[in-house]
CSV table of C-alpha atoms and ligand atoms in Angstrom, one decimal:
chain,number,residue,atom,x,y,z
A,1,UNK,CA,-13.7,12.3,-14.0
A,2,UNK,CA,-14.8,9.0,-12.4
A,3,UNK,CA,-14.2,9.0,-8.7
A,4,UNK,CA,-13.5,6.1,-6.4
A,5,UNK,CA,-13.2,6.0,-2.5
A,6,UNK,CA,-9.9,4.3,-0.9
A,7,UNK,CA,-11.1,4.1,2.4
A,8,UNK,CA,-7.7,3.8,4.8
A,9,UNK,CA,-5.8,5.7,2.6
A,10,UNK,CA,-3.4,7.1,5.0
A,11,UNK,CA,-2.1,4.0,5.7
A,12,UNK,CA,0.5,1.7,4.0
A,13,UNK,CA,-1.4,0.0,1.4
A,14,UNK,CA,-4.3,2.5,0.5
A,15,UNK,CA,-1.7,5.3,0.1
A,16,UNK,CA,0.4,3.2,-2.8
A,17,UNK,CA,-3.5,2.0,-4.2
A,18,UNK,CA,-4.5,5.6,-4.2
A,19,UNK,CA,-1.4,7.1,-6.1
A,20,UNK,CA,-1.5,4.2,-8.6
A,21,UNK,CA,-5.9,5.3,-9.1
A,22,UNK,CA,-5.0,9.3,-9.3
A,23,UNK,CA,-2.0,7.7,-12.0
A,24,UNK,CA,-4.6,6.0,-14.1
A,25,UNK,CA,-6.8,9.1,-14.2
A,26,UNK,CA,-9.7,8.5,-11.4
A,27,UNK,CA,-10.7,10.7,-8.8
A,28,UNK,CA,-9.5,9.7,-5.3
A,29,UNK,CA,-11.3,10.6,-2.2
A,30,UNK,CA,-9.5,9.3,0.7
A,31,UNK,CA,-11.7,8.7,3.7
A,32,UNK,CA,-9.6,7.4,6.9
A,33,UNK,CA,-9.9,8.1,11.0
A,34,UNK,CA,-6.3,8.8,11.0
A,35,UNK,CA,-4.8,6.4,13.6
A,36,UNK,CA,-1.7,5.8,14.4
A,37,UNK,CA,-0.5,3.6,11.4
A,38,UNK,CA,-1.8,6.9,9.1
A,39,UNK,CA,0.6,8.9,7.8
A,40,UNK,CA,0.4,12.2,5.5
A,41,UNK,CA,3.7,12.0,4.6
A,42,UNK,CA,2.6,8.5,2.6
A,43,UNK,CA,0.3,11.2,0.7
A,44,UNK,CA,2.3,13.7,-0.4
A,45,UNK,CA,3.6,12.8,-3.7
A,46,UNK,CA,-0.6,13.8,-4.5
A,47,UNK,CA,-1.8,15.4,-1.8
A,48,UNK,CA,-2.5,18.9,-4.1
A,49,UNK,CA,-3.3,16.7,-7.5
A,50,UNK,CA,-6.6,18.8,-8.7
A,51,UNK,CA,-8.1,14.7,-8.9
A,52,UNK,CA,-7.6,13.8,-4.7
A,53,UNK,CA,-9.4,14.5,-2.1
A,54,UNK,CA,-8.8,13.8,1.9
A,55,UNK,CA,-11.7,13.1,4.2
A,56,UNK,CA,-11.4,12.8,8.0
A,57,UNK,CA,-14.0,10.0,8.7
A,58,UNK,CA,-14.3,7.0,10.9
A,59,UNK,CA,-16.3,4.6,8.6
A,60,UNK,CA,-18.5,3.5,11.8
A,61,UNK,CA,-19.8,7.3,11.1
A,62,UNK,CA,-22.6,6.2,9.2
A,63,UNK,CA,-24.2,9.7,8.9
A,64,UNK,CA,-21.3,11.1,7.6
A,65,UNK,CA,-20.4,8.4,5.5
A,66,UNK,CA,-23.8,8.5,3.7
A,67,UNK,CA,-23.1,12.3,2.7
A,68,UNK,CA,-20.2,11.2,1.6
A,69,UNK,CA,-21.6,8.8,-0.6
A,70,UNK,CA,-24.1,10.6,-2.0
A,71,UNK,CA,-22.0,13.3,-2.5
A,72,UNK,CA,-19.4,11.8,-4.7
A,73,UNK,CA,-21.4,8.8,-6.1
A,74,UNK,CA,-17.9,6.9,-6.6
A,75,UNK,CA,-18.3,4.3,-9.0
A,76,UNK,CA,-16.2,1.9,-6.5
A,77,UNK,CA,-14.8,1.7,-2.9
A,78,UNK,CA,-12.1,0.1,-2.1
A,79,UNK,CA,-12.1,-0.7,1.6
A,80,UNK,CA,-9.0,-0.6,3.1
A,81,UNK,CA,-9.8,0.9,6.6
A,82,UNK,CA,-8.6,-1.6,9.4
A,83,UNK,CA,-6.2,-1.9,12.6
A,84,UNK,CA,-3.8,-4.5,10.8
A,85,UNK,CA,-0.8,-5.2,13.4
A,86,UNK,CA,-1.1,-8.7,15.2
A,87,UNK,CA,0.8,-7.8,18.1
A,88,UNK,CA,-1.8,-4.9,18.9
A,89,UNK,CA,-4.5,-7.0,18.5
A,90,UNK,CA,-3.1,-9.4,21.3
A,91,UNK,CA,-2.9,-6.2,23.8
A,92,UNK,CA,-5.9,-4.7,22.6
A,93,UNK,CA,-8.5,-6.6,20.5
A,94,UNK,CA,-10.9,-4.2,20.9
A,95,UNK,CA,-10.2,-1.6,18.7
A,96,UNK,CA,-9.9,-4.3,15.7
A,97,UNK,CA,-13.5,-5.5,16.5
A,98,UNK,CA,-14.4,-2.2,16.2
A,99,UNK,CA,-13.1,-1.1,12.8
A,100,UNK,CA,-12.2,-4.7,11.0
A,101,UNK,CA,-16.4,-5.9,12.2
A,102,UNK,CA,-18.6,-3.5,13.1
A,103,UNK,CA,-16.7,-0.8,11.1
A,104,UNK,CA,-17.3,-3.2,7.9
A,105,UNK,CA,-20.5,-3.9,9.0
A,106,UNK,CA,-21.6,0.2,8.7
A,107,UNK,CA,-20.4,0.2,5.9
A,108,UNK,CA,-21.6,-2.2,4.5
A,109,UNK,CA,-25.4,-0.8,5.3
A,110,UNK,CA,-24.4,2.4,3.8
A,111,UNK,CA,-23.1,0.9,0.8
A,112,UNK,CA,-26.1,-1.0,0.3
A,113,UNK,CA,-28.4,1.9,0.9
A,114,UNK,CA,-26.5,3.7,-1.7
A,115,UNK,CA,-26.2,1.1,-4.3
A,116,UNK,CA,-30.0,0.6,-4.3
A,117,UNK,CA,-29.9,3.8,-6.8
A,118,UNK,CA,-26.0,3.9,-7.9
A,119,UNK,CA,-26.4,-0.2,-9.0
A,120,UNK,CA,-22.9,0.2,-10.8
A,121,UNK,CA,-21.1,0.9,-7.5
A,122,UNK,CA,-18.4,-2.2,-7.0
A,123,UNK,CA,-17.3,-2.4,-3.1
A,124,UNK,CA,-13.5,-4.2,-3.0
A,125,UNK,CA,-13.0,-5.6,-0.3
A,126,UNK,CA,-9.5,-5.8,0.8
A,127,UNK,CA,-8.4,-8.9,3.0
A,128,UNK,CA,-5.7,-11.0,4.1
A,129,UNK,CA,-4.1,-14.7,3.8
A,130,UNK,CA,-3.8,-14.9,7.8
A,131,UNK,CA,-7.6,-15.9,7.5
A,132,UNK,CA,-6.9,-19.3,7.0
A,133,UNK,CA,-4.6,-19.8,9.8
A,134,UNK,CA,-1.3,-22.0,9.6
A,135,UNK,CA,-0.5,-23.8,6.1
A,136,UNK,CA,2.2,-26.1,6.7
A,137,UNK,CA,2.1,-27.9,3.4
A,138,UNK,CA,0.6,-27.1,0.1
A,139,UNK,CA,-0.8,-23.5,-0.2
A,140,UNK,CA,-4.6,-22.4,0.3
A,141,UNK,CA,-7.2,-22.1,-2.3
A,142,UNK,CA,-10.1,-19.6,-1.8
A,143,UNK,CA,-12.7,-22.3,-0.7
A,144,UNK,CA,-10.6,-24.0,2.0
A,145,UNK,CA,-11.9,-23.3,5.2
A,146,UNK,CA,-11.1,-20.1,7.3
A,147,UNK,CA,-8.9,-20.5,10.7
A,148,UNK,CA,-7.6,-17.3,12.1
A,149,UNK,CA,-5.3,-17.8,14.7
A,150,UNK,CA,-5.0,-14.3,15.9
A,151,UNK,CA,-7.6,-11.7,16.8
A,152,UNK,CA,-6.5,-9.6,14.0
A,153,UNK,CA,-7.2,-12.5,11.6
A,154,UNK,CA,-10.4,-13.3,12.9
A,155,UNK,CA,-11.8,-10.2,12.8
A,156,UNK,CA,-10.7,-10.0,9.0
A,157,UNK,CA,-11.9,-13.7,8.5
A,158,UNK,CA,-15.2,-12.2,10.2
A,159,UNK,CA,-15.8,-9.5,7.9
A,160,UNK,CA,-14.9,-11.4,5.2
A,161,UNK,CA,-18.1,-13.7,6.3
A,162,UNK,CA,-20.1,-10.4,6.5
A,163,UNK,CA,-19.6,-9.1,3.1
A,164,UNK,CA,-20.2,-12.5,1.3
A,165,UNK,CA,-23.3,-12.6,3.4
A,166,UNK,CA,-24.1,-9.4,1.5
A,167,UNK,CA,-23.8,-10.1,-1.7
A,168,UNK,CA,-25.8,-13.4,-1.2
A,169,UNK,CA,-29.0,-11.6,0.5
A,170,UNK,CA,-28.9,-8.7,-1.0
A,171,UNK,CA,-27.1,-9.0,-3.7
A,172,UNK,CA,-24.8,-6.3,-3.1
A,173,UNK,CA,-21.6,-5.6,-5.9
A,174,UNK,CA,-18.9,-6.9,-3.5
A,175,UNK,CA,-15.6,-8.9,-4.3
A,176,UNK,CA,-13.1,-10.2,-1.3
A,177,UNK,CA,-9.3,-10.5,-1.7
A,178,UNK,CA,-7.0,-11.8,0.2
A,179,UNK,CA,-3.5,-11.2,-0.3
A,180,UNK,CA,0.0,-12.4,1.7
A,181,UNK,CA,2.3,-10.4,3.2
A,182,UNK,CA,3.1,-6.9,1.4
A,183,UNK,CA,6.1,-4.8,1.7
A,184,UNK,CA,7.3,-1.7,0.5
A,185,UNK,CA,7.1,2.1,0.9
A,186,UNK,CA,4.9,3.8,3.4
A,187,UNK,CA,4.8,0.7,5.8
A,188,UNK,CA,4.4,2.1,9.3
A,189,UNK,CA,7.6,-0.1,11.1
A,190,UNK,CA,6.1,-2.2,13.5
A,191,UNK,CA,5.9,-4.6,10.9
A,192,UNK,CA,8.9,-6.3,10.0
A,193,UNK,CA,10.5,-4.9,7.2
A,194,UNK,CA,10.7,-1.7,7.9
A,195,UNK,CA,11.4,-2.4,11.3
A,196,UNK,CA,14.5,-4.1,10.2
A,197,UNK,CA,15.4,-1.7,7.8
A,198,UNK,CA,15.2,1.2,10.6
A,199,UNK,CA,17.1,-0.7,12.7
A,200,UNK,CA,20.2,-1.2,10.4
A,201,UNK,CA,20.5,2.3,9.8
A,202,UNK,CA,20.0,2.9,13.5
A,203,UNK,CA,23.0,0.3,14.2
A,204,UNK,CA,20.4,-1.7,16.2
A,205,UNK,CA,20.3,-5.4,16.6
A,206,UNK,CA,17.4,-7.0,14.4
A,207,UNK,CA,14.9,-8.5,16.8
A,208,UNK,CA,13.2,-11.8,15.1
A,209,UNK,CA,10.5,-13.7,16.6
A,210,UNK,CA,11.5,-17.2,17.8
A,211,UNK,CA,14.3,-18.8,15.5
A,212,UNK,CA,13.2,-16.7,12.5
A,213,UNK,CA,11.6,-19.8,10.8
A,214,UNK,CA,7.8,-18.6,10.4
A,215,UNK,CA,7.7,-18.2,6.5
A,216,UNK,CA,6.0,-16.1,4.8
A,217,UNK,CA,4.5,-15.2,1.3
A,218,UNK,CA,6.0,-11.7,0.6
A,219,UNK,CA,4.6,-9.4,-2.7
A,220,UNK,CA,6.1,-6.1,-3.4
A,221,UNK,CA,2.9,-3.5,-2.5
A,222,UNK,CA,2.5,-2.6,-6.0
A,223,UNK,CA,2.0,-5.9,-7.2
A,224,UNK,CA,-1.2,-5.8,-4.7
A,225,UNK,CA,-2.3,-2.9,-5.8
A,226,UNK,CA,-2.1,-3.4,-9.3
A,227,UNK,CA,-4.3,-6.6,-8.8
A,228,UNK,CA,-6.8,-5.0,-6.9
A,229,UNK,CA,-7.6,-2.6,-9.9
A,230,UNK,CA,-7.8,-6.0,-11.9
A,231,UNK,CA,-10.3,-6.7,-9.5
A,232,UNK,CA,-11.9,-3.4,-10.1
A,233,UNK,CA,-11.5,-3.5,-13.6
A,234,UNK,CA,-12.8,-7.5,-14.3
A,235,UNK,CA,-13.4,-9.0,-11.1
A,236,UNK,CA,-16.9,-11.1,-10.6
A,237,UNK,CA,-19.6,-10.3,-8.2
A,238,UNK,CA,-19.3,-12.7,-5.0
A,239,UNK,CA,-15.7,-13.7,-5.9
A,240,UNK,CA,-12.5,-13.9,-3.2
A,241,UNK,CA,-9.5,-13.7,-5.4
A,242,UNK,CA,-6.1,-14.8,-3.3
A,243,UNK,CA,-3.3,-12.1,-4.2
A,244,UNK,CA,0.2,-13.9,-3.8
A,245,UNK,CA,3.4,-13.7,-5.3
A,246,UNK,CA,3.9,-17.4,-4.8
A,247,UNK,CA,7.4,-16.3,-3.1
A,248,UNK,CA,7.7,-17.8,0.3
A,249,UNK,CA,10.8,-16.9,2.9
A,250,UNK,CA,11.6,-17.3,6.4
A,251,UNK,CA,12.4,-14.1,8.3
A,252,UNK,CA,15.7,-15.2,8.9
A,253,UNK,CA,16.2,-15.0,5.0
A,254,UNK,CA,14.7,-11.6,4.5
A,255,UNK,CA,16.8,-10.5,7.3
A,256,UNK,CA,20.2,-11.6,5.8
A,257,UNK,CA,18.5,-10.1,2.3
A,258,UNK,CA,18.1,-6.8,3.7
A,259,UNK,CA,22.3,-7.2,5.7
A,260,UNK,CA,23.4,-7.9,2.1
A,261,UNK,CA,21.2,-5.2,0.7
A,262,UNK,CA,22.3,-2.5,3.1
A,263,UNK,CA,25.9,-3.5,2.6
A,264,UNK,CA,26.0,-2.5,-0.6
A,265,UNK,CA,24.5,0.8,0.1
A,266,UNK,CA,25.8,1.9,3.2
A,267,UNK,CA,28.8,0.7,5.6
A,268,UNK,CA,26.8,-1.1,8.6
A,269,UNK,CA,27.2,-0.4,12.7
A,270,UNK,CA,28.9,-3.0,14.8
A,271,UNK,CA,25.0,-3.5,16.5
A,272,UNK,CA,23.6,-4.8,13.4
A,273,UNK,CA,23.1,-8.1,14.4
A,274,UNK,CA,20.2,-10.8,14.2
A,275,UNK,CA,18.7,-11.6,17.7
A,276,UNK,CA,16.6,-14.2,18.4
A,277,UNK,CA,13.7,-13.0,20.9
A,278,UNK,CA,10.2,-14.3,22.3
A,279,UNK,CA,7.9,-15.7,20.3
A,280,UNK,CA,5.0,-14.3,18.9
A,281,UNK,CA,1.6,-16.0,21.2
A,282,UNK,CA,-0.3,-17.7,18.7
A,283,UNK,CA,1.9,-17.3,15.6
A,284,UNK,CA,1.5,-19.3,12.9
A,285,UNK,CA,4.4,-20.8,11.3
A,286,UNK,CA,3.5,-20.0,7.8
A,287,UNK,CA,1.5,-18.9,5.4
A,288,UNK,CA,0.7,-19.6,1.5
A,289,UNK,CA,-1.6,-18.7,-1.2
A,290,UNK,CA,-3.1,-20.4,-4.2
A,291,UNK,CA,-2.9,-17.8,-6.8
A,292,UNK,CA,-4.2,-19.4,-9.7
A,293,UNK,CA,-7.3,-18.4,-10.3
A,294,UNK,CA,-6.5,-14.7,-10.1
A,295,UNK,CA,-4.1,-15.7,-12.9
A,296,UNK,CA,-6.2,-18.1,-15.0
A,297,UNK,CA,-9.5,-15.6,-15.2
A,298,UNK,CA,-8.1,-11.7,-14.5
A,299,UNK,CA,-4.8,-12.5,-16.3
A,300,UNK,CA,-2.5,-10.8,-13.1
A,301,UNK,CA,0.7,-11.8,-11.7
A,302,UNK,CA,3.0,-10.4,-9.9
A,303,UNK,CA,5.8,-9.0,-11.7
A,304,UNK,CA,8.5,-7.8,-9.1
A,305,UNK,CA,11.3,-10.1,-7.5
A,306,UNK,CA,11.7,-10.0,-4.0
A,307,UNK,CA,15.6,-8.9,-4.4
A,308,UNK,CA,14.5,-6.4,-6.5
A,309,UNK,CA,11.0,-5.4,-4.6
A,310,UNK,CA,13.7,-5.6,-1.5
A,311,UNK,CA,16.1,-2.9,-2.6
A,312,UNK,CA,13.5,-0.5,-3.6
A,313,UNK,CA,12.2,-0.6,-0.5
A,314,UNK,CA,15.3,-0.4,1.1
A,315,UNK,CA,16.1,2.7,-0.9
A,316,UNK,CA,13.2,4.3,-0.4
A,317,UNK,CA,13.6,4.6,3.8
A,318,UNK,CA,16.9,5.1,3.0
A,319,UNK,CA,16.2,8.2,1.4
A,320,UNK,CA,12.6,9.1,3.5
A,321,UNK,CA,14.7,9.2,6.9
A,322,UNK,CA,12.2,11.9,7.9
A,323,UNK,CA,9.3,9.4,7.4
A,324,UNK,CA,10.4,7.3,10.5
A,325,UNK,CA,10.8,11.4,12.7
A,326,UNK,CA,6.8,11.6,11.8
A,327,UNK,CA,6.5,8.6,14.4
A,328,UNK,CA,6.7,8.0,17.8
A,329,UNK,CA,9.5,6.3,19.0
A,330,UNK,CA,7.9,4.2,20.9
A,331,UNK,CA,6.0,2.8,18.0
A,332,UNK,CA,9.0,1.5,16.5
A,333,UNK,CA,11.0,0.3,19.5
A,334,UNK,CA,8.4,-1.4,22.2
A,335,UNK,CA,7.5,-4.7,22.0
A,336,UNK,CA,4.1,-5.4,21.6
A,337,UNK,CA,1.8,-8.8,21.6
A,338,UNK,CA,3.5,-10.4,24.6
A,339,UNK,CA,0.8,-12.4,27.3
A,340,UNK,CA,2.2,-12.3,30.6
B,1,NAD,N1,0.0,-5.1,5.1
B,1,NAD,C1,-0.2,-6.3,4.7
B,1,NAD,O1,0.8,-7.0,4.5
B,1,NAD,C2,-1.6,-6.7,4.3
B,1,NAD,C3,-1.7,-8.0,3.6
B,1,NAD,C4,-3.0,-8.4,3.2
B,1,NAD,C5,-4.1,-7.6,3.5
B,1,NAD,N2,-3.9,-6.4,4.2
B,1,NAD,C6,-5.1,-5.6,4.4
B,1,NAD,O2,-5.0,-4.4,3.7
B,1,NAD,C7,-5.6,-3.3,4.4
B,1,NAD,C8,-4.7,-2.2,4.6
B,1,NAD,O3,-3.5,-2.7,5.3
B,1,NAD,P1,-2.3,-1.7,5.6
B,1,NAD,O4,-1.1,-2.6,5.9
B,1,NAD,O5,-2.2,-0.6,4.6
B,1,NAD,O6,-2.8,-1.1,7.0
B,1,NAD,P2,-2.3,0.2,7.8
B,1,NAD,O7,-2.4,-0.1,9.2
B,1,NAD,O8,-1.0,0.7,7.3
B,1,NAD,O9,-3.4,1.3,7.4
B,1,NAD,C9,-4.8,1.2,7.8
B,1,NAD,C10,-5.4,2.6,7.7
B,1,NAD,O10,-6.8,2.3,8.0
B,1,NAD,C11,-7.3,3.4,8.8
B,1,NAD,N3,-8.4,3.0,9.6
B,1,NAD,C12,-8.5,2.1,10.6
B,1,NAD,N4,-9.7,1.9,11.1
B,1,NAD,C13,-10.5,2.8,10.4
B,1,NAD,C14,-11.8,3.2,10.5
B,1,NAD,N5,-12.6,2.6,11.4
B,1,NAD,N6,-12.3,4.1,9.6
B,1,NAD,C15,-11.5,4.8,8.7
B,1,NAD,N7,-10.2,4.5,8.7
B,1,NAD,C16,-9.7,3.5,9.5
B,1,NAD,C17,-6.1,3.8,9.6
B,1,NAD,O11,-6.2,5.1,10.2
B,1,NAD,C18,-4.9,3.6,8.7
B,1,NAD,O12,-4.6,4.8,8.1
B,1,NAD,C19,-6.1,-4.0,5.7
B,1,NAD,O13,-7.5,-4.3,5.5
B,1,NAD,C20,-5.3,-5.2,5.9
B,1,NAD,O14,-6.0,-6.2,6.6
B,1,NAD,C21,-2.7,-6.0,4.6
C-alpha cells in the first residue's frame, strides 16, 4: 500500500484530507505536535483503520522526522502543519514563525535529503489566499504579488517564498496551493463558523468583527481537499494552484445563513443575536481567488454550494456536541488579536 504523510493531521483540514487519502486506499501516517487546534476526536472515524498511523512529532524535529522518512518512504507529504488563527498571531507571533518558517524550513532540508534517493516523493505544500493581502476589486491570480497583512499571513507568504526557492535551486518535487476560506467539520471554533454555530446552540449573541462587511471566499473543506489530491495526482513541479470556490460573502451574510439554517433545525434562544464588536487590527476587508487555472489544466472545481456546504456543517456540530466539551472554554469564548 502506498503511504503518504499529512503532516497537521490533527487539525481541521489535514484530518478531512487524511480520511478522504485512507478512502482512496493510501496509507496515512499522521505526523503533528498536537497543539491546541488538534483534536483526536477529528480522527476517530479512522483512527483503528489497519492503513493510518499517528505520529507525535514537531516537524522542527529534524532527527525524528528523518527516521520517519526513511522509515515509511511515503511517496508524498502533504504539509499541513501550521498555527493558522490570525487573532493569535497578533498576541503571539512567535509561535507562527516558528512552525509556519523555520518549521517549513526543516522540513524542507529533510525532504530534500530524502528525495535525493526517493526522486518520486511529491511535497504539497498547503497555503492560503490571505498571502496576497486585501483584494478590493477583481480576484488574484497566482503571479500577482504577495502582501500579507497579518503575521499569520506573512509567515505563510514566507514559506511559500522558501519552498519555491527549493524547487528552483535544488530542484526539489514541491507544488504550493493557496486556497480561501474553508469550512466545515472538525474546525477548532475560534474561527468563525463554528464559533457562530456554538454560539446559537449556546443562546449566545454572535460576535462579528466591525460591521460584518469583510467578505470572504468560503469552500466547503472537501472541496479543498479533493483538489489537493488533484494536485497530488497531476499537479506540475514548481506550480502554486489557487483553490477557491469563486463564492464570496460578507460575514453578516453567513451569519443570517447559519440563523436561517438553525431555525429550521432547532427553536433558537432569545440571546441569539448579531453584535457588532471591535475590529480586527489589520483586517483585510476581503479576499478573492483566481481559480482558473486549477480548472483549465487539473480539471477541479468545487462542487458544494455554500447553503448546502452550510447545513452540513451545521449538522455535523449539531450532532458532535461533545467535540466543542474536548476544548477549553476559554478557547471558544475569549477574545483574541486585540492591540491595546
Ligand atoms: N482553515 C482555512 O480556512 C485555511 C485556508 C487556506 C489554507 N489553510 C492552511 O491549511 C493548513 C491547515 O489549516 P487548518 O485550518 O487545518 O489548521 P488547524 O489549526 O486546524 O490545524 C493545524 C495542525 O497543525 C499542527 N501543527 C502546528 N505546528 C506544527 C508543527 N510545528 N509540527 C507539527 N504539527 C504542527 C497543529 O498541532 C494542528 O493540529 C494550514 O497550513 C493553513 O495555513 C487553511
Amino acid at each position: 500500500m502506498k503511504k503518504i504523510i499529512v503532516t497537521g493531521g490533527l487539525g481541521f483540514i489535514g484530518s478531512n484530507l487524511a480520511k478522504l487519502l485512507i478512502k482512496k486506499n493510501y496509507f496515512v501516517i499522521n505526523v503533528d505536535k498536537v497543539n491546541y487546534a488538534s483534536n483526536f476526536y477529528n480522527t476517530r472515524d479512522f483512527f483503528n483503520k489497519k492503513n493510518y498511523k499517528f505520529i507525535k512529532l514537531d516537524i522542527n524535529n529534524r532527527s525524528k522526522l528523518r527516521k520517519v522518512l526513511n522509515l515509511h518512504k511515503p511517496i508524498a507529504v502533504f504539509n499541513l502543519a501550521a498555527e493558522t488563527h490570525v487573532d493569535r498571531s497578533i498576541d503571539g507571533p512567535a509561535e507562527f514563525i516558528k512552525s509556519n518558517i523555520v518549521g517549513v524550513f526543516n522540513l524542507l532540508e529533510e525532504f530534500r535529503e530524502f528525495t535525493k534517493k526517493n526522486k518520486k516523493s511529491k511535497l504539497i505544500h498547503i497555503s492560503t489566499d490571505e498571502v496576497y493581502g486585501d483584494v478590493l476589486k477583481g480576484r488574484s491570480k497566482e503571479n500577482d504579488p504577495y502582501k500579507p497583512s497579518s503575521p499569520y499571513a506573512a509567515s505563510k507568504a514566507s514559506s511559500d517564498h522558501l519552498v519555491y526557492s527549493y524547487v528552483r535551486t535544488f530542484k526539489l518535487n514541491a507544488m504550493i496551493t493557496n486556497c480561501s476560506n474553508n469550512y466545515g467539520p472538525h474546525q477548532h471554533p475560534e474561527k468563525l463558523i463554528p464559533k457562530l454555530i456554538y454560539n446559537i446552540i449556546k443562546n449566545k449573541p454572535l460576535p462579528l468583527y466591525g460591521k460584518g462587511k469583510n467578505s470572504r471566499e468560503w469552500i466547503f473543506v472537501d472541496d479543498h481537499c479533493e483538489a489537493l489530491f488533484k494536485v497530488f495526482k497531476n499537479g506540475a513541479k514548481g506550480q502554486f494552484y489557487n483553490i477557491g470556490s469563486n463564492i464570496n460573502r460578507s460575514n453578516l451574510d453567513i451569519a443570517k445563513l447559519l440563523i436561517n439554517i438553525a431555525k429550521k433545525k432547532t427553536k433558537l434562544g432569545k440571546k441569539v443575536k448579531i453584535k457588532f464588536v471591535k475590529d480586527r487590527p489589520g483586517h483585510d476587508v476581503r479576499y478573492a481567488l483566481d481559480s482558473k487555472k486549477i480548472f483549465k489544466r487539473l480539471k477541479w472545481k468545487s462542487k458544494i454550494n455554500l447553503k448546502k456546504g452550510l447545513e452540513n456543517t451545521f449538522n455535523w456540530y449539531f450532532k458532535n456536541m461533545k467535540y466543542y466539551t474536548t476544548l477549553k472554554k476559554k478557547d471558544i469564548t475569549r477574545r483574541l488579536g486585540v492591540v491595546k
